Amino acid sequence: MDDSLSYEALFEGAKKFALSAWSAHNQDTSHFEIFLLHAGVSIERLAKAALARQSPVLLMETNAKEDLLLFFAGAISSVEKGRIRTVSASGAIARLRKLAVLQQKDTALDDLIELRNGVAHLSASVAEDFDPAATFARTTVELLGYLQEDPLEYWGRMAPLADVVLSKSRSEIERRVSLQIASARHRFEERFDGLQADAMDTYRASATTVGPALHQAGDEAYLSQSHRCPACASPASVDAKLVLNHEPSEEILFEVVALGCEHCHLILEGREELEAADVEFRFDLPSGSMLRRHLYWDLVQNGKHDAWRLHLTSRIFGRSPD
């Protein structure tokens, strides 16, 4: 029989597409369709590998002709070129359900396969409450368990991503942030593939520390300071908005906005995400006179003398800087 229909070939094909699916998942949203396509193909091939291990005949379409039956059964070694067609992804999953390998009813898995087909036909639309990455990881682990294959060996260097997605002990925000960090770390490490072993450490050592810096965006004042990126360990920037608190006494507060890393493109937004990433932050207005003077001129001398801005600058500086 054709070697491409053997258990070994189907299993290795599923593994190859699984890794490329995770790689696409690590990229920006423009790669999301590639993730859906490759995740679906990976599940299809792994499902067919499970069928092939029981019997190659299970790979055959229901309405196949007799010579294909003989071919899949191993009675003949070849058929007319172009006539070999295997069961569809949905068909393979249906057979595994009848064999009690997969859950009898799994709408999330059905949705993932439908999305894969939709990408191929330019009509994919993902519901807001559907998590294709979780479905992909869960179904893969279920099939690997049946096949008695090691998930860590199967996922390879992408194992931390799958582990985060499958974790049930973490809150939703912890899972989301952990996945963002793991994805950013893989993006960063992929940049150094094939380079010298110390290239990554050399790059980090040469990266410029960020801030602290005061700056203005529209009518808001912000403070940026450096922080070690939780994904790639390079210098990242944590930004906070300066807020004038009127109660119980007027004081300057810092409303955390985001952490951004230009080296691995990790972005964490808001206090909750930073806390989920174990990013410790504490803000103080920099004492450097040049930085304070720069903020003053941005806030006050730019032709926008509204009361809030004047009050804020008086609280920051006490008086106009010299």
GROMACS .gro file of C-alpha atoms in nm:
model
  322
    1MET     CA    1   0.000   0.000   0.000
    2ASP     CA    2   0.106   0.362  -0.052
    3ASP     CA    3   0.349   0.461   0.228
    4SER     CA    4   0.175   0.799   0.264
    5LEU     CA    5  -0.126   0.614   0.408
    6SER     CA    6   0.072   0.429   0.673
    7TYR     CA    7   0.033   0.506   1.042
    8GLU     CA    8   0.388   0.640   1.062
    9ALA     CA    9   0.345   0.880   0.768
   10LEU     CA   10   0.008   1.008   0.887
   11PHE     CA   11   0.138   1.056   1.242
   12GLU     CA   12   0.446   1.249   1.129
   13GLY     CA   13   0.231   1.461   0.899
   14ALA     CA   14  -0.002   1.544   1.187
   15LYS     CA   15   0.297   1.641   1.403
   16LYS     CA   16   0.441   1.865   1.130
   17PHE     CA   17   0.113   2.055   1.088
   18ALA     CA   18   0.067   2.078   1.466
   19LEU     CA   19   0.399   2.260   1.501
   20SER     CA   20   0.324   2.492   1.209
   21ALA     CA   21  -0.019   2.564   1.358
   22TRP     CA   22   0.137   2.675   1.689
   23SER     CA   23   0.396   2.881   1.502
   24ALA     CA   24   0.116   3.064   1.320
   25HIS     CA   25  -0.070   3.106   1.650
   26ASN     CA   26   0.238   3.284   1.791
   27GLN     CA   27   0.223   3.549   1.520
   28ASP     CA   28  -0.015   3.842   1.486
   29THR     CA   29  -0.381   3.812   1.388
   30SER     CA   30  -0.295   3.809   1.016
   31HIS     CA   31  -0.173   3.449   1.068
   32PHE     CA   32  -0.492   3.330   1.240
   33GLU     CA   33  -0.634   3.165   0.928
   34ILE     CA   34  -0.308   2.973   0.884
   35PHE     CA   35  -0.346   2.849   1.241
   36LEU     CA   36  -0.702   2.732   1.175
   37LEU     CA   37  -0.604   2.561   0.850
   38HIS     CA   38  -0.299   2.382   0.990
   39ALA     CA   39  -0.466   2.290   1.319
   40GLY     CA   40  -0.753   2.132   1.126
   41VAL     CA   41  -0.519   1.942   0.894
   42SER     CA   42  -0.319   1.819   1.195
   43ILE     CA   43  -0.633   1.687   1.366
   44GLU     CA   44  -0.746   1.521   1.040
   45ARG     CA   45  -0.414   1.341   0.990
   46LEU     CA   46  -0.392   1.234   1.352
   47ALA     CA   47  -0.748   1.100   1.333
   48LYS     CA   48  -0.659   0.907   1.018
   49ALA     CA   49  -0.343   0.776   1.187
   50ALA     CA   50  -0.566   0.636   1.463
   51LEU     CA   51  -0.783   0.466   1.201
   52ALA     CA   52  -0.484   0.333   1.009
   53ARG     CA   53  -0.340   0.174   1.322
   54GLN     CA   54  -0.658  -0.031   1.363
   55SER     CA   55  -0.692  -0.115   0.993
   56PRO     CA   56  -0.601   0.073   0.671
   57VAL     CA   57  -0.948  -0.022   0.540
   58LEU     CA   58  -1.094   0.235   0.782
   59LEU     CA   59  -0.932   0.511   0.573
   60MET     CA   60  -1.146   0.426   0.271
   61GLU     CA   61  -1.445   0.635   0.164
   62THR     CA   62  -1.782   0.467   0.214
   63ASN     CA   63  -1.872   0.480  -0.155
   64ALA     CA   64  -1.530   0.372  -0.282
   65LYS     CA   65  -1.507   0.123  -0.569
   66GLU     CA   66  -1.403  -0.237  -0.528
   67ASP     CA   67  -1.044  -0.193  -0.645
   68LEU     CA   68  -0.991   0.065  -0.368
   69LEU     CA   69  -1.126  -0.185  -0.114
   70LEU     CA   70  -0.867  -0.435  -0.233
   71PHE     CA   71  -0.597  -0.169  -0.223
   72PHE     CA   72  -0.671  -0.050   0.132
   73ALA     CA   73  -0.696  -0.411   0.247
   74GLY     CA   74  -0.347  -0.474   0.106
   75ALA     CA   75  -0.469  -0.732  -0.144
   76ILE     CA   76  -0.327  -0.533  -0.438
   77SER     CA   77  -0.028  -0.298  -0.434
   78SER     CA   78  -0.156  -0.016  -0.655
   79VAL     CA   79  -0.457   0.137  -0.827
   80GLU     CA   80  -0.500   0.373  -1.116
   81LYS     CA   81  -0.315   0.703  -1.052
   82GLY     CA   82  -0.530   0.977  -0.898
   83ARG     CA   83  -0.804   0.743  -0.777
   84ILE     CA   84  -0.687   0.710  -0.414
   85ARG     CA   85  -0.925   0.907  -0.195
   86THR     CA   86  -0.949   0.875   0.181
   87VAL     CA   87  -1.236   0.950   0.416
   88SER     CA   88  -1.294   1.320   0.496
   89ALA     CA   89  -1.190   1.477   0.825
   90SER     CA   90  -1.549   1.472   0.950
   91GLY     CA   91  -1.585   1.114   0.834
   92ALA     CA   92  -1.268   1.008   1.014
   93ILE     CA   93  -1.388   1.176   1.334
   94ALA     CA   94  -1.730   1.009   1.301
   95ARG     CA   95  -1.566   0.667   1.274
   96LEU     CA   96  -1.349   0.733   1.580
   97ARG     CA   97  -1.662   0.831   1.772
   98LYS     CA   98  -1.824   0.501   1.681
   99LEU     CA   99  -1.509   0.328   1.804
  100ALA     CA  100  -1.534   0.527   2.132
  101VAL     CA  101  -1.197   0.691   2.071
  102LEU     CA  102  -1.343   1.043   2.065
  103GLN     CA  103  -1.639   1.193   2.251
  104GLN     CA  104  -1.976   1.109   2.098
  105LYS     CA  105  -2.075   1.475   2.092
  106ASP     CA  106  -1.813   1.748   2.064
  107THR     CA  107  -1.948   2.060   1.894
  108ALA     CA  108  -1.620   2.246   1.954
  109LEU     CA  109  -1.428   1.988   1.748
  110ASP     CA  110  -1.694   2.000   1.477
  111ASP     CA  111  -1.663   2.379   1.474
  112LEU     CA  112  -1.285   2.359   1.437
  113ILE     CA  113  -1.311   2.129   1.134
  114GLU     CA  114  -1.582   2.352   0.987
  115LEU     CA  115  -1.356   2.654   1.035
  116ARG     CA  116  -1.069   2.469   0.864
  117ASN     CA  117  -1.299   2.400   0.570
  118GLY     CA  118  -1.421   2.760   0.580
  119VAL     CA  119  -1.065   2.895   0.551
  120ALA     CA  120  -1.012   2.674   0.247
  121HIS     CA  121  -1.330   2.813   0.090
  122LEU     CA  122  -1.283   3.176   0.205
  123SER     CA  123  -1.576   3.173   0.447
  124ALA     CA  124  -1.434   3.127   0.799
  125SER     CA  125  -1.608   3.312   1.083
  126VAL     CA  126  -1.514   3.251   1.449
  127ALA     CA  127  -1.770   3.300   1.726
  128GLU     CA  128  -1.649   3.514   2.016
  129ASP     CA  129  -1.701   3.238   2.274
  130PHE     CA  130  -1.515   2.971   2.074
  131ASP     CA  131  -1.151   2.890   2.157
  132PRO     CA  132  -1.002   2.699   1.862
  133ALA     CA  133  -0.658   2.669   2.028
  134ALA     CA  134  -0.806   2.494   2.332
  135THR     CA  135  -1.008   2.257   2.110
  136PHE     CA  136  -0.702   2.181   1.898
  137ALA     CA  137  -0.485   2.105   2.202
  138ARG     CA  138  -0.750   1.902   2.384
  139THR     CA  139  -0.844   1.685   2.086
  140THR     CA  140  -0.479   1.622   2.004
  141VAL     CA  141  -0.410   1.505   2.359
  142GLU     CA  142  -0.716   1.277   2.349
  143LEU     CA  143  -0.592   1.112   2.027
  144LEU     CA  144  -0.235   1.086   2.156
  145GLY     CA  145  -0.366   0.915   2.469
  146TYR     CA  146  -0.549   0.658   2.257
  147LEU     CA  147  -0.237   0.604   2.044
  148GLN     CA  148  -0.018   0.585   2.359
  149GLU     CA  149   0.211   0.853   2.220
  150ASP     CA  150   0.394   1.101   2.446
  151PRO     CA  151   0.241   1.452   2.418
  152LEU     CA  152   0.569   1.618   2.524
  153GLU     CA  153   0.757   1.444   2.245
  154TYR     CA  154   0.478   1.522   1.998
  155TRP     CA  155   0.456   1.894   2.082
  156GLY     CA  156   0.832   1.936   2.108
  157ARG     CA  157   0.936   2.294   2.181
  158MET     CA  158   0.570   2.401   2.158
  159ALA     CA  159   0.479   2.193   2.466
  160PRO     CA  160   0.463   2.499   2.698
  161LEU     CA  161   0.201   2.656   2.471
  162ALA     CA  162  -0.017   2.347   2.478
  163ASP     CA  163   0.027   2.320   2.854
  164VAL     CA  164  -0.093   2.677   2.906
  165VAL     CA  165  -0.396   2.625   2.681
  166LEU     CA  166  -0.490   2.301   2.857
  167SER     CA  167  -0.443   2.432   3.211
  168LYS     CA  168  -0.770   2.430   3.405
  169SER     CA  169  -0.627   2.549   3.737
  170ARG     CA  170  -0.560   2.902   3.614
  171SER     CA  171  -0.812   3.180   3.571
  172GLU     CA  172  -0.909   3.289   3.223
  173ILE     CA  173  -0.689   3.598   3.243
  174GLU     CA  174  -0.392   3.393   3.370
  175ARG     CA  175  -0.426   3.148   3.081
  176ARG     CA  176  -0.455   3.431   2.829
  177VAL     CA  177  -0.153   3.616   2.964
  178SER     CA  178   0.056   3.300   2.996
  179LEU     CA  179  -0.022   3.214   2.635
  180GLN     CA  180   0.072   3.566   2.522
  181ILE     CA  181   0.404   3.538   2.707
  182ALA     CA  182   0.481   3.190   2.573
  183SER     CA  183   0.399   3.301   2.218
  184ALA     CA  184   0.618   3.611   2.246
  185ARG     CA  185   0.905   3.403   2.387
  186HIS     CA  186   0.887   3.165   2.089
  187ARG     CA  187   0.882   3.460   1.847
  188PHE     CA  188   1.193   3.599   2.013
  189GLU     CA  189   1.381   3.267   2.019
  190GLU     CA  190   1.301   3.193   1.656
  191ARG     CA  191   1.497   3.504   1.558
  192PHE     CA  192   1.816   3.336   1.680
  193ASP     CA  193   1.770   2.995   1.519
  194GLY     CA  194   2.090   2.895   1.342
  195LEU     CA  195   2.302   3.165   1.509
  196GLN     CA  196   2.578   3.120   1.765
  197ALA     CA  197   2.476   2.985   2.104
  198ASP     CA  198   2.545   3.314   2.282
  199ALA     CA  199   2.373   3.535   2.021
  200MET     CA  200   2.058   3.574   2.229
  201ASP     CA  201   2.246   3.674   2.546
  202THR     CA  202   2.462   3.917   2.349
  203TYR     CA  203   2.152   4.077   2.203
  204ARG     CA  204   1.991   4.117   2.546
  205ALA     CA  205   2.308   4.267   2.692
  206SER     CA  206   2.321   4.529   2.417
  207ALA     CA  207   1.951   4.624   2.439
  208THR     CA  208   1.893   4.979   2.558
  209THR     CA  209   1.712   5.032   2.888
  210VAL     CA  210   1.388   5.229   2.860
  211GLY     CA  211   1.323   5.557   3.046
  212PRO     CA  212   1.217   5.675   3.290
  213ALA     CA  213   1.048   5.938   3.075
  214LEU     CA  214   0.755   6.175   3.107
  215HIS     CA  215   0.555   6.240   2.795
  216GLN     CA  216   0.222   6.365   2.672
  217ALA     CA  217  -0.041   6.211   2.442
  218GLY     CA  218  -0.331   6.440   2.368
  219ASP     CA  219  -0.448   6.584   2.696
  220GLU     CA  220  -0.300   6.306   2.909
  221ALA     CA  221   0.038   6.285   3.083
  222TYR     CA  222   0.226   5.954   3.103
  223LEU     CA  223   0.530   5.813   3.276
  224SER     CA  224   0.730   5.534   3.112
  225GLN     CA  225   0.985   5.326   3.295
  226SER     CA  226   1.195   5.021   3.215
  227HIS     CA  227   1.104   4.669   3.323
  228ARG     CA  228   1.244   4.328   3.238
  229CYS     CA  229   1.016   4.167   2.978
  230PRO     CA  230   0.851   3.852   3.123
  231ALA     CA  231   0.877   3.681   2.783
  232CYS     CA  232   1.224   3.754   2.643
  233ALA     CA  233   1.402   3.917   2.942
  234SER     CA  234   1.494   4.222   2.733
  235PRO     CA  235   1.420   4.579   2.851
  236ALA     CA  236   1.052   4.656   2.804
  237SER     CA  237   0.852   4.971   2.878
  238VAL     CA  238   0.578   4.996   3.139
  239ASP     CA  239   0.353   5.300   3.092
  240ALA     CA  240   0.126   5.464   3.348
  241LYS     CA  241  -0.110   5.757   3.313
  242LEU     CA  242  -0.080   6.036   3.568
  243VAL     CA  243  -0.413   6.091   3.744
  244LEU     CA  244  -0.501   6.371   3.984
  245ASN     CA  245  -0.695   6.221   4.275
  246HIS     CA  246  -0.921   6.473   4.453
  247GLU     CA  247  -1.031   6.252   4.745
  248PRO     CA  248  -0.945   6.241   5.028
  249SER     CA  249  -0.660   6.481   4.942
  250GLU     CA  250  -0.527   6.588   4.609
  251GLU     CA  251  -0.238   6.366   4.504
  252ILE     CA  252  -0.083   6.227   4.187
  253LEU     CA  253  -0.172   5.863   4.120
  254PHE     CA  254  -0.047   5.630   3.849
  255GLU     CA  255  -0.297   5.434   3.641
  256VAL     CA  256  -0.111   5.146   3.478
  257VAL     CA  257  -0.175   5.136   3.105
  258ALA     CA  258   0.045   4.871   2.946
  259LEU     CA  259   0.374   4.686   2.916
  260GLY     CA  260   0.520   4.682   2.568
  261CYS     CA  261   0.836   4.509   2.445
  262GLU     CA  262   0.982   4.604   2.108
  263HIS     CA  263   1.208   4.297   2.110
  264CYS     CA  264   0.945   4.018   2.121
  265HIS     CA  265   0.636   4.236   2.057
  266LEU     CA  266   0.466   4.133   2.380
  267ILE     CA  267   0.188   4.370   2.487
  268LEU     CA  268   0.012   4.340   2.823
  269GLU     CA  269  -0.267   4.585   2.892
  270GLY     CA  270  -0.385   4.705   3.231
  271ARG     CA  271  -0.308   4.619   3.592
  272GLU     CA  272  -0.479   4.277   3.583
  273GLU     CA  273  -0.268   4.146   3.294
  274LEU     CA  274   0.055   4.277   3.446
  275GLU     CA  275  -0.029   4.116   3.781
  276ALA     CA  276  -0.114   3.787   3.605
  277ALA     CA  277   0.234   3.802   3.447
  278ASP     CA  278   0.392   3.864   3.791
  279VAL     CA  279   0.521   4.201   3.674
  280GLU     CA  280   0.594   4.414   3.979
  281PHE     CA  281   0.566   4.787   3.918
  282ARG     CA  282   0.607   5.098   4.127
  283PHE     CA  283   0.599   5.449   3.986
  284ASP     CA  284   0.766   5.762   4.115
  285LEU     CA  285   0.805   6.090   3.935
  286PRO     CA  286   1.167   6.115   3.818
  287SER     CA  287   1.374   6.370   4.004
  288GLY     CA  288   1.581   6.472   3.702
  289SER     CA  289   1.516   6.842   3.638
  290MET     CA  290   1.539   6.804   3.260
  291LEU     CA  291   1.267   6.538   3.254
  292ARG     CA  292   1.038   6.743   3.474
  293ARG     CA  293   1.103   7.057   3.272
  294HIS     CA  294   1.027   6.868   2.950
  295LEU     CA  295   0.690   6.751   3.085
  296TYR     CA  296   0.605   7.100   3.206
  297TRP     CA  297   0.656   7.257   2.866
  298ASP     CA  298   0.461   6.977   2.698
  299LEU     CA  299   0.169   7.019   2.935
  300VAL     CA  300   0.150   7.392   2.981
  301GLN     CA  301   0.333   7.574   2.703
  302ASN     CA  302   0.159   7.395   2.415
  303GLY     CA  303  -0.131   7.638   2.387
  304LYS     CA  304  -0.372   7.425   2.594
  305HIS     CA  305  -0.417   7.601   2.927
  306ASP     CA  306  -0.720   7.412   3.060
  307ALA     CA  307  -0.774   7.404   3.434
  308TRP     CA  308  -0.704   7.031   3.477
  309ARG     CA  309  -0.365   7.051   3.308
  310LEU     CA  310  -0.263   7.361   3.501
  311HIS     CA  311  -0.372   7.199   3.826
  312LEU     CA  312  -0.186   6.878   3.740
  313THR     CA  313   0.137   7.060   3.663
  314SER     CA  314   0.112   7.259   3.985
  315ARG     CA  315   0.075   6.930   4.177
  316ILE     CA  316   0.372   6.777   3.993
  317PHE     CA  317   0.607   7.073   4.020
  318GLY     CA  318   0.464   7.295   4.291
  319ARG     CA  319   0.558   7.588   4.069
  320SER     CA  320   0.681   7.655   3.720
  321PRO     CA  321   1.021   7.488   3.671
  322ASP     CA  322   1.312   7.721   3.621
   0.00000   0.00000   0.00000
